[in-house]
Coordinates of C-alpha atoms in Angstrom, one line a residue:
M1 CA 132.9 128.5 116.8
P2 CA 135.4 130.3 114.5
L3 CA 134.4 131.2 111.0
P4 CA 135.9 129.3 108.1
K5 CA 138.7 130.9 106.2
P6 CA 137.9 132.9 103.1
P7 CA 138.7 131.2 99.7
A8 CA 142.2 131.9 98.5
K9 CA 141.4 131.5 94.8
R10 CA 138.6 132.7 92.5
A11 CA 136.2 129.9 91.6
A12 CA 136.1 128.7 88.0
L13 CA 133.1 129.3 85.8
L14 CA 131.2 126.9 83.6
T15 CA 130.7 127.2 79.9
P16 CA 127.3 127.6 78.3
A17 CA 127.4 124.0 77.1
D18 CA 127.8 122.9 80.7
F19 CA 124.8 124.8 81.7
E20 CA 122.7 123.3 78.9
S21 CA 123.8 119.8 80.1
Q22 CA 122.7 120.7 83.6
A23 CA 119.2 121.8 82.5
A24 CA 118.7 118.6 80.5
P25 CA 115.9 116.3 81.8
K26 CA 116.7 113.5 84.1
P27 CA 117.0 110.1 82.3
G28 CA 115.8 108.2 85.3
K29 CA 115.8 107.7 89.1
R30 CA 119.1 107.0 90.8
T31 CA 119.2 103.8 92.8
Q32 CA 121.1 103.4 96.0
S33 CA 123.5 100.9 94.4
K34 CA 124.5 103.4 91.7
R35 CA 125.0 106.1 94.2
S36 CA 127.4 103.9 96.2
E37 CA 129.5 103.0 93.1
E38 CA 130.2 106.7 92.2
P39 CA 133.5 108.1 93.3
A40 CA 133.3 110.8 95.9
S41 CA 134.1 114.3 94.6
P42 CA 135.1 117.1 97.0
A43 CA 133.7 120.0 94.9
V44 CA 130.7 119.4 92.8
L45 CA 128.6 122.2 91.4
D46 CA 125.1 120.7 91.0
L47 CA 122.5 123.2 90.1
F48 CA 119.7 120.7 89.5
D49 CA 118.9 117.3 90.7
A50 CA 120.6 115.7 87.8
P51 CA 122.4 112.4 87.6
R52 CA 126.0 112.4 88.9
E53 CA 127.3 111.1 85.5
A54 CA 126.0 114.2 83.7
A55 CA 127.2 116.7 86.2
P56 CA 130.6 118.2 85.3
V57 CA 133.1 118.3 88.1
V58 CA 134.9 121.6 88.6
T59 CA 138.0 121.6 90.8
A60 CA 140.2 124.4 91.9
K61 CA 142.9 123.3 89.4
A62 CA 140.8 123.9 86.4
K63 CA 141.6 126.9 84.3
P64 CA 138.8 129.4 83.7
I65 CA 137.5 129.1 80.2
A66 CA 135.3 132.2 80.2
P67 CA 136.5 135.7 81.4
V68 CA 135.7 136.6 84.9
M69 CA 132.5 138.6 85.3
P70 CA 132.4 141.8 87.4
P71 CA 130.6 141.6 90.7
S72 CA 127.8 143.8 89.5
A73 CA 126.8 141.5 86.6
P74 CA 124.3 138.8 87.4
A75 CA 125.8 135.4 88.0
P76 CA 124.9 132.5 85.6
V77 CA 123.7 130.6 88.6
A78 CA 120.5 132.6 88.4
T79 CA 119.4 130.1 85.8
A80 CA 118.4 127.8 88.7
A81 CA 115.8 130.4 89.9
R82 CA 113.8 129.8 86.7
R83 CA 112.8 126.3 87.8
P84 CA 109.0 126.1 87.5
S85 CA 107.1 126.2 90.9
P86 CA 105.1 123.1 91.8
E87 CA 101.4 123.2 91.1
P88 CA 99.2 123.4 94.1
K89 CA 97.4 120.2 95.0
L90 CA 93.7 120.3 94.4
R91 CA 91.4 118.7 96.8
K92 CA 89.9 115.4 95.6
P93 CA 86.1 115.5 95.1
R94 CA 84.1 113.4 97.5
G95 CA 81.8 111.8 94.9
T96 CA 82.7 110.0 91.7
G97 CA 79.7 110.9 89.7
P98 CA 78.9 114.2 87.8
A99 CA 78.9 117.4 89.8
K100 CA 75.5 118.5 91.1
L101 CA 73.9 121.8 90.1
F102 CA 72.6 123.8 93.1
V103 CA 70.0 126.5 92.5
L104 CA 70.2 129.0 95.3
D105 CA 67.3 130.8 96.7
T106 CA 67.7 134.5 97.7
N107 CA 67.4 133.9 101.4
V108 CA 70.5 131.7 101.3
L109 CA 72.6 134.5 99.8
M110 CA 71.3 137.0 102.4
H111 CA 71.9 134.5 105.2
D112 CA 75.5 133.6 104.3
P113 CA 77.1 136.0 101.8
T114 CA 80.0 133.5 101.3
C115 CA 77.7 130.6 100.4
L116 CA 78.7 130.8 96.7
F117 CA 82.1 129.3 97.6
R118 CA 80.8 126.6 100.0
F119 CA 79.7 123.9 97.5
E120 CA 83.1 122.3 96.9
E121 CA 83.3 120.7 93.4
H122 CA 79.6 121.3 92.5
D123 CA 78.2 124.0 90.3
V124 CA 76.0 126.9 91.4
Y125 CA 73.1 128.4 89.4
L126 CA 71.4 131.8 90.1
P127 CA 68.0 132.5 88.6
M128 CA 67.4 136.1 87.3
I129 CA 64.7 136.7 89.9
T130 CA 67.3 136.0 92.6
L131 CA 69.4 138.9 91.4
E132 CA 66.2 141.1 91.3
E133 CA 65.4 140.3 94.9
L134 CA 69.0 141.0 95.9
D135 CA 68.8 144.4 94.4
D136 CA 65.6 145.1 96.4
H137 CA 67.3 144.2 99.7
K138 CA 70.6 146.0 99.3
K139 CA 69.5 149.3 100.8
G140 CA 69.7 150.0 104.5
M141 CA 72.1 149.3 107.4
S142 CA 70.7 146.0 108.5
E143 CA 72.6 142.7 108.5
V144 CA 70.5 141.5 105.5
A145 CA 71.3 144.6 103.5
R146 CA 75.1 144.3 104.2
N147 CA 75.0 140.7 103.2
A148 CA 73.2 141.5 100.0
R149 CA 75.8 144.1 99.1
Q150 CA 78.6 141.7 99.8
V151 CA 77.1 139.1 97.5
S152 CA 76.7 141.7 94.8
R153 CA 80.4 142.6 95.1
D154 CA 81.4 139.0 94.9
L155 CA 79.3 138.5 91.8
D156 CA 80.8 141.6 90.2
A157 CA 84.3 140.3 90.9
L158 CA 83.5 136.9 89.3
A159 CA 81.9 138.5 86.3
G160 CA 84.9 140.9 85.9
G161 CA 87.1 138.0 85.2
L162 CA 85.5 137.6 81.7
S163 CA 87.3 140.8 80.5
D164 CA 90.6 139.0 80.9
Q165 CA 89.4 136.1 78.8
P166 CA 88.2 137.4 75.4
G167 CA 85.8 135.2 73.5
R168 CA 84.5 133.5 76.7
D169 CA 80.7 133.6 77.1
M170 CA 79.0 133.8 80.5
A171 CA 76.8 131.0 79.6
E172 CA 79.8 128.7 79.8
G173 CA 80.0 129.3 83.5
L174 CA 82.4 131.4 85.7
P175 CA 85.0 129.5 87.7
L176 CA 84.3 130.1 91.4
A177 CA 87.9 129.9 92.2
G178 CA 88.7 132.9 90.1
T179 CA 88.7 135.3 93.1
G180 CA 91.0 133.2 95.2
H181 CA 88.6 130.8 96.8
R182 CA 90.4 127.6 96.0
E183 CA 88.1 125.4 98.0
A184 CA 85.4 126.1 95.4
G185 CA 86.0 123.8 92.4
G186 CA 82.8 124.4 90.5
K187 CA 81.4 127.1 88.2
L188 CA 78.8 129.8 88.6
F189 CA 75.9 129.9 86.1
F190 CA 73.5 132.7 85.5
Q191 CA 70.1 132.5 83.9
T192 CA 70.8 133.9 80.5
T193 CA 67.7 132.7 78.6
L194 CA 63.9 132.8 79.3
V195 CA 62.4 129.7 80.8
N196 CA 58.9 128.7 79.7
V197 CA 57.6 126.2 82.2
T198 CA 54.1 125.2 82.9
L199 CA 53.6 125.0 86.7
P200 CA 50.4 123.6 88.3
Q201 CA 47.4 125.9 88.2
G202 CA 47.4 126.4 92.0
L203 CA 50.7 128.3 91.9
P204 CA 50.6 132.0 90.9
Q205 CA 53.0 132.6 88.1
G206 CA 54.1 136.1 89.2
K207 CA 55.4 135.1 92.6
A208 CA 59.2 135.0 92.9
D209 CA 59.3 131.6 94.7
N210 CA 57.2 130.0 92.0
Q211 CA 59.5 131.5 89.3
I212 CA 62.5 129.9 91.0
L213 CA 60.6 126.6 91.1
G214 CA 60.0 126.9 87.4
V215 CA 63.7 127.4 86.7
V216 CA 64.6 124.3 88.8
Q217 CA 62.0 122.2 86.9
A218 CA 63.4 123.5 83.5
L219 CA 67.0 122.7 84.5
R220 CA 66.0 119.2 85.6
D221 CA 64.4 118.6 82.2
Q222 CA 67.4 120.1 80.3
Q223 CA 70.2 118.3 82.2
Q224 CA 69.1 114.7 82.5
G225 CA 72.6 113.5 83.4
R226 CA 73.1 115.5 86.6
E227 CA 71.2 116.1 89.8
V228 CA 69.6 119.6 90.1
V229 CA 68.9 120.6 93.7
L230 CA 67.2 123.7 95.1
V231 CA 68.8 125.1 98.2
S232 CA 66.6 127.3 100.4
K233 CA 66.2 128.4 104.0
D234 CA 62.4 128.7 103.5
I235 CA 60.7 125.6 104.8
N236 CA 57.5 126.2 102.8
M237 CA 59.6 126.7 99.6
R238 CA 61.3 123.3 100.2
I239 CA 57.9 121.7 100.8
K240 CA 56.5 123.1 97.5
A241 CA 59.5 121.9 95.7
R242 CA 59.2 118.3 97.0
A243 CA 55.5 118.4 96.2
L244 CA 56.4 119.1 92.6
G245 CA 58.9 116.2 92.5
L246 CA 62.0 118.5 92.8
A247 CA 65.0 117.9 95.0
A248 CA 65.3 120.5 97.7
E249 CA 67.7 120.9 100.7
D250 CA 68.3 123.3 103.5
Y251 CA 71.6 125.2 103.6
T252 CA 73.5 123.4 106.3
N253 CA 77.1 124.7 105.7
D254 CA 76.7 127.3 108.4
K255 CA 75.7 124.7 111.0
T256 CA 78.3 124.1 113.6
L257 CA 76.7 120.9 114.8
E258 CA 74.0 118.7 113.2
D259 CA 72.6 117.7 116.6
G260 CA 72.4 120.1 119.6
D261 CA 72.9 117.2 122.0
L262 CA 76.5 116.9 120.7
L263 CA 77.4 120.4 122.0
Y264 CA 80.3 120.7 124.4
T265 CA 79.0 120.9 127.9
G266 CA 82.2 121.8 129.7
V267 CA 81.5 119.2 132.4
L268 CA 82.7 115.5 132.4
A269 CA 81.8 112.8 134.9
L270 CA 84.8 110.6 135.9
P271 CA 84.3 106.9 135.9
A272 CA 83.9 105.1 139.2
D273 CA 87.3 103.3 138.8
F274 CA 89.1 106.6 138.1
W275 CA 91.4 106.3 141.2
D276 CA 92.1 102.6 140.6
R277 CA 93.3 103.3 137.0
H278 CA 95.1 106.6 137.6
G279 CA 96.2 106.5 141.2
K280 CA 99.4 104.5 140.8
T281 CA 101.2 107.2 138.6
M282 CA 99.4 110.2 140.1
E283 CA 101.3 113.1 141.7
S284 CA 99.6 115.6 144.1
W285 CA 100.7 118.8 145.8
N286 CA 99.1 121.8 147.6
Q287 CA 99.5 125.3 146.5
G288 CA 97.5 128.4 147.5
G289 CA 95.0 126.4 149.5
L290 CA 94.1 124.2 146.5
T291 CA 95.2 120.6 145.6
Y292 CA 96.7 119.7 142.3
Y293 CA 96.8 116.3 140.7
R294 CA 99.0 115.3 137.8
I295 CA 97.5 112.2 136.1
S296 CA 98.5 110.1 133.1
G297 CA 96.3 107.4 131.8
P298 CA 93.4 106.6 129.4
M299 CA 91.4 109.6 130.5
V300 CA 93.9 112.2 129.4
P301 CA 93.0 112.2 125.6
A302 CA 89.3 112.9 126.5
L303 CA 90.1 116.0 128.5
L304 CA 90.2 119.7 127.5
V305 CA 91.8 122.7 129.2
N306 CA 89.3 124.5 131.6
Q307 CA 87.0 121.5 131.5
F308 CA 85.4 120.6 134.8
V309 CA 85.5 117.0 136.1
Y310 CA 83.7 115.5 139.1
L311 CA 83.5 112.1 140.8
E312 CA 80.7 111.4 143.3
A313 CA 80.9 107.9 144.8
P314 CA 78.8 106.7 147.8
G315 CA 80.8 106.5 150.9
A316 CA 83.8 108.6 149.6
A317 CA 84.6 112.3 149.5
P318 CA 83.5 113.8 146.2
L319 CA 86.1 115.3 143.7
Y320 CA 85.4 118.5 141.9
A321 CA 88.3 119.8 139.8
K322 CA 89.2 121.7 136.7
V323 CA 91.7 120.8 134.0
T324 CA 94.4 123.5 134.1
E325 CA 97.1 122.0 131.9
I326 CA 97.5 119.2 129.3
T327 CA 101.1 118.3 128.3
G328 CA 101.5 115.3 126.1
K329 CA 100.0 112.3 127.9
T330 CA 99.7 114.0 131.3
A331 CA 97.1 116.4 132.6
V332 CA 96.9 118.6 135.7
L333 CA 93.7 118.8 137.7
R334 CA 93.1 121.6 140.3
T335 CA 90.4 121.4 143.0
L336 CA 87.8 124.2 143.0
R337 CA 86.9 126.9 145.5
E338 CA 83.6 126.0 147.2
Y339 CA 81.2 128.8 146.3
T340 CA 78.4 126.7 147.9
H341 CA 79.5 127.8 151.3
Q342 CA 78.4 131.2 152.7
K343 CA 82.0 132.2 153.5
N344 CA 82.8 132.3 149.7
A345 CA 79.6 134.1 148.7
V346 CA 79.9 136.3 145.7
W347 CA 78.0 139.6 146.4
G348 CA 75.8 137.6 148.7
V349 CA 75.1 134.9 146.1
T350 CA 76.1 131.2 146.8
A351 CA 75.9 128.3 144.4
R352 CA 73.0 125.9 144.9
N353 CA 74.2 123.0 142.8
R354 CA 77.3 121.5 141.2
E355 CA 77.1 123.3 137.8
Q356 CA 76.5 126.7 139.5
N357 CA 79.7 126.1 141.5
F358 CA 81.6 125.4 138.3
A359 CA 80.2 128.6 136.7
L360 CA 81.2 130.8 139.6
N361 CA 84.7 129.3 139.5
L362 CA 84.9 130.4 135.9
L363 CA 83.4 133.8 136.4
M364 CA 85.7 134.7 139.3
D365 CA 88.9 133.4 137.5
P366 CA 90.9 136.4 136.2
D367 CA 92.7 134.2 133.6
C368 CA 89.4 133.4 131.8
D369 CA 88.7 136.1 129.2
F370 CA 85.7 134.5 127.5
I371 CA 83.0 132.5 129.2
T372 CA 79.8 131.0 127.8
L373 CA 76.9 129.8 130.0
T374 CA 73.9 128.0 128.6
G375 CA 70.9 126.5 130.3
T376 CA 67.2 126.5 130.6
A377 CA 65.2 129.3 132.2
G378 CA 65.8 129.8 135.9
T379 CA 69.3 128.2 136.1
G380 CA 70.8 131.4 137.4
K381 CA 72.9 132.5 134.5
T382 CA 72.2 136.2 134.7
L383 CA 72.2 136.4 138.5
M384 CA 75.5 134.7 138.9
T385 CA 77.1 136.7 136.1
L386 CA 75.9 140.0 137.5
A387 CA 77.0 139.1 141.0
A388 CA 80.5 138.1 139.8
G389 CA 80.7 141.3 137.8
L390 CA 79.7 143.5 140.7
S391 CA 82.1 141.7 143.0
Q392 CA 85.1 142.2 140.7
V393 CA 84.1 145.8 139.8
M394 CA 83.2 147.1 143.2
D395 CA 85.3 145.0 145.6
D396 CA 88.3 143.8 143.7
R397 CA 88.5 146.8 141.3
R398 CA 89.6 144.4 138.6
Y399 CA 87.3 146.0 136.0
T400 CA 86.1 149.6 135.7
E401 CA 82.5 148.9 134.8
I402 CA 79.9 146.4 133.6
I403 CA 78.5 146.7 130.1
V404 CA 75.3 144.8 129.3
T405 CA 73.9 144.2 125.8
R406 CA 71.5 141.9 124.2
V407 CA 69.7 141.2 120.9
T408 CA 66.4 143.2 120.7
V409 CA 64.2 140.4 119.3
P410 CA 60.6 140.6 120.7
V411 CA 58.7 137.5 121.6
G412 CA 55.4 139.0 120.6
E413 CA 54.4 141.9 118.5
D414 CA 56.9 144.8 118.2
I415 CA 56.0 147.8 120.3
G416 CA 57.4 150.3 117.8
F417 CA 60.0 153.1 118.3
L418 CA 61.0 154.0 121.8
P419 CA 61.8 157.5 122.9
G420 CA 64.9 158.7 124.7
T421 CA 68.6 158.1 124.6
E422 CA 70.4 154.8 123.8
E423 CA 70.2 153.6 127.4
E424 CA 66.6 154.6 127.7
K425 CA 65.6 152.8 124.5
M426 CA 67.4 149.6 125.8
S427 CA 65.8 149.7 129.3
P428 CA 62.6 147.9 128.3
W429 CA 64.7 145.0 127.0
M430 CA 66.7 144.9 130.3
G431 CA 63.9 143.7 132.6
A432 CA 66.0 140.7 133.5
L433 CA 68.8 143.0 134.6
D434 CA 66.5 145.0 136.8
D435 CA 65.0 141.9 138.4
N436 CA 68.4 140.5 139.3
L437 CA 69.6 143.9 140.6
E438 CA 66.6 143.9 142.9
V439 CA 67.6 140.5 144.2
L440 CA 71.2 141.5 144.7
S441 CA 70.3 144.7 146.6
K442 CA 68.3 142.7 149.1
T443 CA 71.2 140.6 150.1
D444 CA 72.7 143.4 152.2
G445 CA 70.4 143.5 155.2
A446 CA 72.6 145.2 157.7
A447 CA 72.7 148.6 155.9
G448 CA 69.1 149.4 156.3
E449 CA 66.7 151.0 153.7
W450 CA 68.8 154.1 153.1
G451 CA 72.0 152.0 152.8
R452 CA 70.4 149.7 150.3
A453 CA 69.1 152.7 148.2
A454 CA 72.6 154.3 148.2
T455 CA 74.2 150.9 147.3
N456 CA 71.6 150.5 144.5
D457 CA 72.4 153.9 143.0
L458 CA 76.2 153.2 143.2
V459 CA 75.7 149.8 141.5
R460 CA 73.6 151.3 138.7
S461 CA 76.3 153.9 138.1
K462 CA 78.7 151.1 137.3
I463 CA 76.4 149.4 134.8
K464 CA 76.1 150.7 131.3
I465 CA 73.5 149.4 128.8
K466 CA 74.6 149.4 125.2
S467 CA 72.9 148.5 121.9
L468 CA 74.3 146.0 119.4
N469 CA 73.7 148.5 116.6
F470 CA 76.6 150.8 117.7
M471 CA 79.3 148.1 118.5
R472 CA 81.3 148.3 115.3
G473 CA 84.6 150.0 115.7
R474 CA 84.5 150.1 119.5
T475 CA 87.2 148.8 121.9
F476 CA 86.4 148.0 125.5
L477 CA 89.3 148.4 128.0
N478 CA 89.1 146.7 131.4
K479 CA 85.4 146.1 131.1
F480 CA 83.1 143.2 132.3
V481 CA 80.9 142.7 129.2
I482 CA 77.7 140.6 129.5
I483 CA 76.0 139.5 126.3
D484 CA 72.5 138.4 127.3
E485 CA 70.2 136.2 125.0
A486 CA 73.3 135.3 122.9
Q487 CA 71.4 132.4 121.3
N488 CA 69.8 135.0 118.9
L489 CA 73.1 136.1 117.5
T490 CA 74.4 134.9 114.2
P491 CA 78.0 133.7 114.0
K492 CA 79.0 136.9 112.2
Q493 CA 77.4 139.1 114.9
M494 CA 79.1 137.0 117.6
K495 CA 82.5 137.6 116.0
T496 CA 81.8 141.3 115.8
L497 CA 81.1 141.5 119.5
I498 CA 83.9 139.3 120.8
T499 CA 86.5 141.2 118.7
R500 CA 85.5 144.4 120.6
A501 CA 87.5 143.2 123.6
G502 CA 90.6 145.1 124.5
P503 CA 93.2 144.4 127.2
G504 CA 91.8 143.4 130.6
T505 CA 88.3 142.8 129.3
K506 CA 86.2 139.7 130.2
I507 CA 83.2 138.8 128.0
V508 CA 80.4 136.5 129.3
C509 CA 77.8 135.1 126.8
L510 CA 74.5 133.9 128.3
G511 CA 71.8 132.1 126.4
N512 CA 69.2 129.3 126.2
L513 CA 69.5 127.4 122.9
A514 CA 65.9 126.2 123.4
Q515 CA 64.6 129.8 123.0
I516 CA 65.8 131.1 119.6
D517 CA 63.6 133.9 118.3
T518 CA 65.7 135.0 115.3
P519 CA 64.4 133.7 111.9
Y520 CA 66.6 131.2 110.0
L521 CA 68.6 130.4 113.2
T522 CA 68.6 127.0 114.8
E523 CA 70.5 125.3 117.6
G524 CA 73.2 124.2 115.2
S525 CA 73.7 127.5 113.4
S526 CA 73.4 129.9 116.4
G527 CA 76.3 132.2 117.1
L528 CA 76.3 130.9 120.7
T529 CA 76.8 127.3 119.5
F530 CA 79.5 128.6 117.1
A531 CA 81.4 130.3 119.9
V532 CA 81.1 127.3 122.3
D533 CA 82.5 124.9 119.7
R534 CA 85.3 127.1 118.5
F535 CA 86.6 128.2 122.0
K536 CA 86.6 124.8 123.7
G537 CA 90.0 123.9 124.8
W538 CA 91.5 127.4 124.7
P539 CA 93.3 128.1 128.0
H540 CA 91.6 131.5 128.5
S541 CA 88.0 130.4 127.9
G542 CA 85.5 128.2 129.6
H543 CA 81.9 126.9 129.2
V544 CA 79.4 125.4 131.5
T545 CA 75.9 124.0 130.7
L546 CA 73.7 124.6 133.7
A547 CA 71.4 121.7 134.1
R548 CA 69.0 122.3 137.0
G549 CA 66.8 125.3 137.5
E550 CA 66.8 127.1 140.9
R551 CA 64.2 129.9 140.3
S552 CA 61.2 128.3 142.0
R553 CA 59.5 125.0 142.2
L554 CA 56.8 126.4 139.9
A555 CA 59.3 127.4 137.2
D556 CA 61.2 124.1 137.4
F557 CA 58.0 122.1 137.0
A558 CA 56.8 124.3 134.1
S559 CA 60.1 124.0 132.2
E560 CA 59.8 120.2 132.4
V561 CA 56.2 119.6 131.5
L562 CA 55.3 122.5 129.3

């Protein structure tokens, strides 16, 4: 469309008195009736939302009262930029009573370095012995040492805010929102005075845990009007606190789920009347040898992208499909490739049950960049993942090599330092990898003994074993990355590993949430649970919980009864 014509005359300017009248406060709200009674004006200069009666009307016929200002001078309209910005809305506290006072144990700070800002409107108290223990653990390259140093930096930033407020004492508390964490509405208190508390005779006075219990007891006696709660990851510490009549809680803010049974399984059973309720408006078509169904009905809100659905009814053909698209109130289902048949075997491995078929469909899908597989021992997680990786590295040339890593947490006593290179040090932890490679090498029976040996050497040349300690700063390009025993990872470690992925890389996380060996980790706070919950519904990720073991009848029976 053509541009409007430029103005033919210079606009008139307002007097300073007119500007003052514009900035005057509004006398009241305008009503719809008053607005309709006002005469329409073609050219009204209204800098503020002021009433129409107070706004001066400037027309093109008015003579300029003030001299015309040069273009380089600032225009008087800049007065409107001085309008105060609206205040940010603070979140309303959940409770109506006084804010609680949470006394933090040292293990909470070392477990989650951001825990200071996770207590909403409540206050946080740090005993002096907690700072001493933080200082003892800050040296080293472990995850605990890094967390201790991060907590010390946060405390230094909070305490540094006192220099901007002369006359303020640290005993009054430091606002936790002072460093930009607006979700924290409480204050941080340090122990600034000595506490003389008489604990029971059975508790040694010099132990750090008992000194923290003494501080909690003294705070409870001093502050009768508010609740004082000890927060600790140590179970015995909480038991001792409750035995002394003190309130104690576990730190649960890092838990993704309260109950492990609520974890997303990636599989949904369709109701028996699915075809009756969705068949009337259903569309279907064939493409690439697979059947697609577009449904719209009450089941659509319960579906997620890359979720597997199945319908097994007696006397009817079963339906196994995956949700590929959700648009508004419609969803598209795509039937699966049957990896239970020998013609679709992956490196000689076929699926033995429904969930394994679902898992192989995810592992062989080039559009899925992140896959998580959970299940008990013997469900075939490592074998299927390794077979899918070898098939796509050796046959399809989709990836250049396989990278395998895992958390080195021993089940029994530690065997000490191991000699050799990084791969030689990791080889004792990769017994499951060697066992599965032995199974996969036996699937090729036509090549003979020499052919299997050559194939085994070629396969091992395409598999690299890496340690978690050297993952920071790396980028994997076109790699098939397998993270075994992922249930022992913390959410921070899981984030570090997943963000190593470069273009064309697929990451597969395997784990059994019933076998967590890392201290202070549970099913709800594991990094594997964190990843499954955060990635569900993303179009390039998938998850399957394997339900039935296929290792042997002895292993299946042992997993049920032991």
